[in-house]
Amino acid sequence: MPKMPRMDMKCDIYEKKGNVHIELEVPGFNKNDIKIDVEDGILTVAAHKHEEKEDKEKNYYRKERIYGSYKRQFTVGNIKENEINAKFNNGVLEISFPKEEKKETKKFIEIK
């Protein structure tokens, strides 16, 4: 039995001009199949594709199209949904948002 292909939603993440960019591969999906949300500093990209109605008259030799739900999550810090821009083109989802400025939270305690 041939091994089924995996859908990993591979991505590239980089910084450019003060923004973080995520380029995520979602081949075979339509824009309406993809949902993006942000909650508690976690950006979630979920994609769902329904299986097409199977034609009983077709005698398949091989069936490799992938159907189901896929999800990737990214820690993005304290960003608001209106700061996130997303575009979908030719199976690539491009997400960008401002880079969160690191705040110094480390405190030194004086020993008495």
Short mmCIF file of C-alpha atoms in Angstrom, two decimals:
data_model
loop_
_atom_site.label_atom_id
_atom_site.label_comp_id
_atom_site.label_asym_id
_atom_site.label_seq_id
_atom_site.Cartn_x
_atom_site.Cartn_y
_atom_site.Cartn_z
CA MET A 1 0.00 0.00 0.00
CA PRO A 2 1.52 3.38 -0.95
CA LYS A 3 2.22 5.83 1.83
CA MET A 4 -0.22 8.75 1.97
CA PRO A 5 1.27 12.20 1.44
CA ARG A 6 1.35 14.53 4.44
CA MET A 7 0.06 18.05 4.62
CA ASP A 8 2.41 19.97 6.92
CA MET A 9 1.62 23.60 6.00
CA LYS A 10 5.32 24.43 5.70
CA CYS A 11 6.28 28.02 6.41
CA ASP A 12 9.01 30.65 6.33
CA ILE A 13 9.14 33.29 9.08
CA TYR A 14 11.27 36.40 8.74
CA GLU A 15 11.55 40.03 9.81
CA LYS A 16 11.61 42.90 7.34
CA LYS A 17 11.21 46.66 7.96
CA GLY A 18 10.01 46.20 11.54
CA ASN A 19 7.36 43.61 10.64
CA VAL A 20 7.26 39.86 11.14
CA HIS A 21 6.23 37.92 8.03
CA ILE A 22 4.91 34.37 7.88
CA GLU A 23 4.61 32.73 4.46
CA LEU A 24 2.63 29.53 4.81
CA GLU A 25 2.06 26.94 2.06
CA VAL A 26 -1.55 25.77 1.80
CA PRO A 27 -1.73 24.25 -1.70
CA GLY A 28 -5.09 23.00 -2.90
CA PHE A 29 -7.05 25.23 -0.53
CA ASN A 30 -9.25 28.19 -1.34
CA LYS A 31 -9.20 31.42 0.63
CA ASN A 32 -12.58 30.51 2.16
CA ASP A 33 -11.15 27.22 3.52
CA ILE A 34 -8.67 29.10 5.76
CA LYS A 35 -9.33 30.79 9.10
CA ILE A 36 -6.87 32.93 11.10
CA ASP A 37 -7.34 33.97 14.71
CA VAL A 38 -5.24 35.38 17.52
CA GLU A 39 -5.83 34.74 21.22
CA ASP A 40 -3.53 35.15 24.24
CA GLY A 41 -0.48 35.79 22.07
CA ILE A 42 -1.03 32.73 19.86
CA LEU A 43 -1.78 33.13 16.14
CA THR A 44 -3.65 30.11 14.77
CA VAL A 45 -4.02 29.26 11.09
CA ALA A 46 -6.55 26.51 10.41
CA ALA A 47 -7.48 25.06 7.03
CA HIS A 48 -10.27 22.60 6.33
CA LYS A 49 -11.07 20.86 3.08
CA HIS A 50 -14.07 18.61 2.55
CA GLU A 51 -13.79 15.47 0.47
CA GLU A 52 -15.47 15.82 -2.86
CA LYS A 53 -18.41 13.56 -3.56
CA GLU A 54 -17.02 10.22 -4.65
CA ASP A 55 -18.18 8.97 -8.01
CA LYS A 56 -18.98 5.25 -7.72
CA GLU A 57 -18.50 4.80 -11.48
CA LYS A 58 -14.82 5.71 -11.24
CA ASN A 59 -12.40 2.85 -10.70
CA TYR A 60 -9.51 4.63 -8.97
CA TYR A 61 -5.97 3.29 -9.34
CA ARG A 62 -4.66 5.79 -6.86
CA LYS A 63 -6.21 8.60 -4.81
CA GLU A 64 -3.73 11.07 -3.30
CA ARG A 65 -5.71 14.25 -2.76
CA ILE A 66 -5.66 15.23 0.88
CA TYR A 67 -8.80 16.16 2.77
CA GLY A 68 -9.34 17.08 6.38
CA SER A 69 -8.33 19.74 8.90
CA TYR A 70 -4.87 21.18 9.38
CA LYS A 71 -3.60 23.71 11.90
CA ARG A 72 -0.42 25.65 12.72
CA GLN A 73 0.11 27.90 15.71
CA PHE A 74 2.68 30.64 16.24
CA THR A 75 3.58 32.60 19.37
CA VAL A 76 3.29 36.24 18.32
CA GLY A 77 3.11 38.16 21.58
CA ASN A 78 0.71 40.96 22.38
CA ILE A 79 -0.65 41.99 18.97
CA LYS A 80 -4.17 43.07 18.09
CA GLU A 81 -6.19 41.55 15.26
CA ASN A 82 -6.34 44.89 13.44
CA GLU A 83 -2.51 44.90 13.25
CA ILE A 84 -2.46 41.62 11.30
CA ASN A 85 -2.51 41.67 7.50
CA ALA A 86 -3.15 38.51 5.49
CA LYS A 87 -3.08 37.81 1.74
CA PHE A 88 -3.64 34.56 -0.11
CA ASN A 89 -2.17 34.02 -3.56
CA ASN A 90 -1.38 30.86 -5.54
CA GLY A 91 -1.54 28.52 -2.52
CA VAL A 92 0.63 30.73 -0.28
CA LEU A 93 -0.83 32.55 2.71
CA GLU A 94 1.19 35.66 3.64
CA ILE A 95 0.66 37.06 7.14
CA SER A 96 2.43 40.14 8.49
CA PHE A 97 2.26 42.11 11.72
CA PRO A 98 4.44 44.58 13.64
CA LYS A 99 7.30 43.09 15.60
CA GLU A 100 6.60 43.28 19.32
CA GLU A 101 9.12 45.40 21.16
CA LYS A 102 10.88 43.47 23.88
CA LYS A 103 10.27 45.00 27.27
CA GLU A 104 12.78 44.44 30.04
CA THR A 105 10.93 42.37 32.62
CA LYS A 106 13.94 41.04 34.48
CA LYS A 107 14.24 42.66 37.90
CA PHE A 108 17.21 42.40 40.19
CA ILE A 109 16.57 42.10 43.90
CA GLU A 110 18.95 43.72 46.31
CA ILE A 111 20.35 41.35 48.90
CA LYS A 112 20.36 42.91 52.36
#
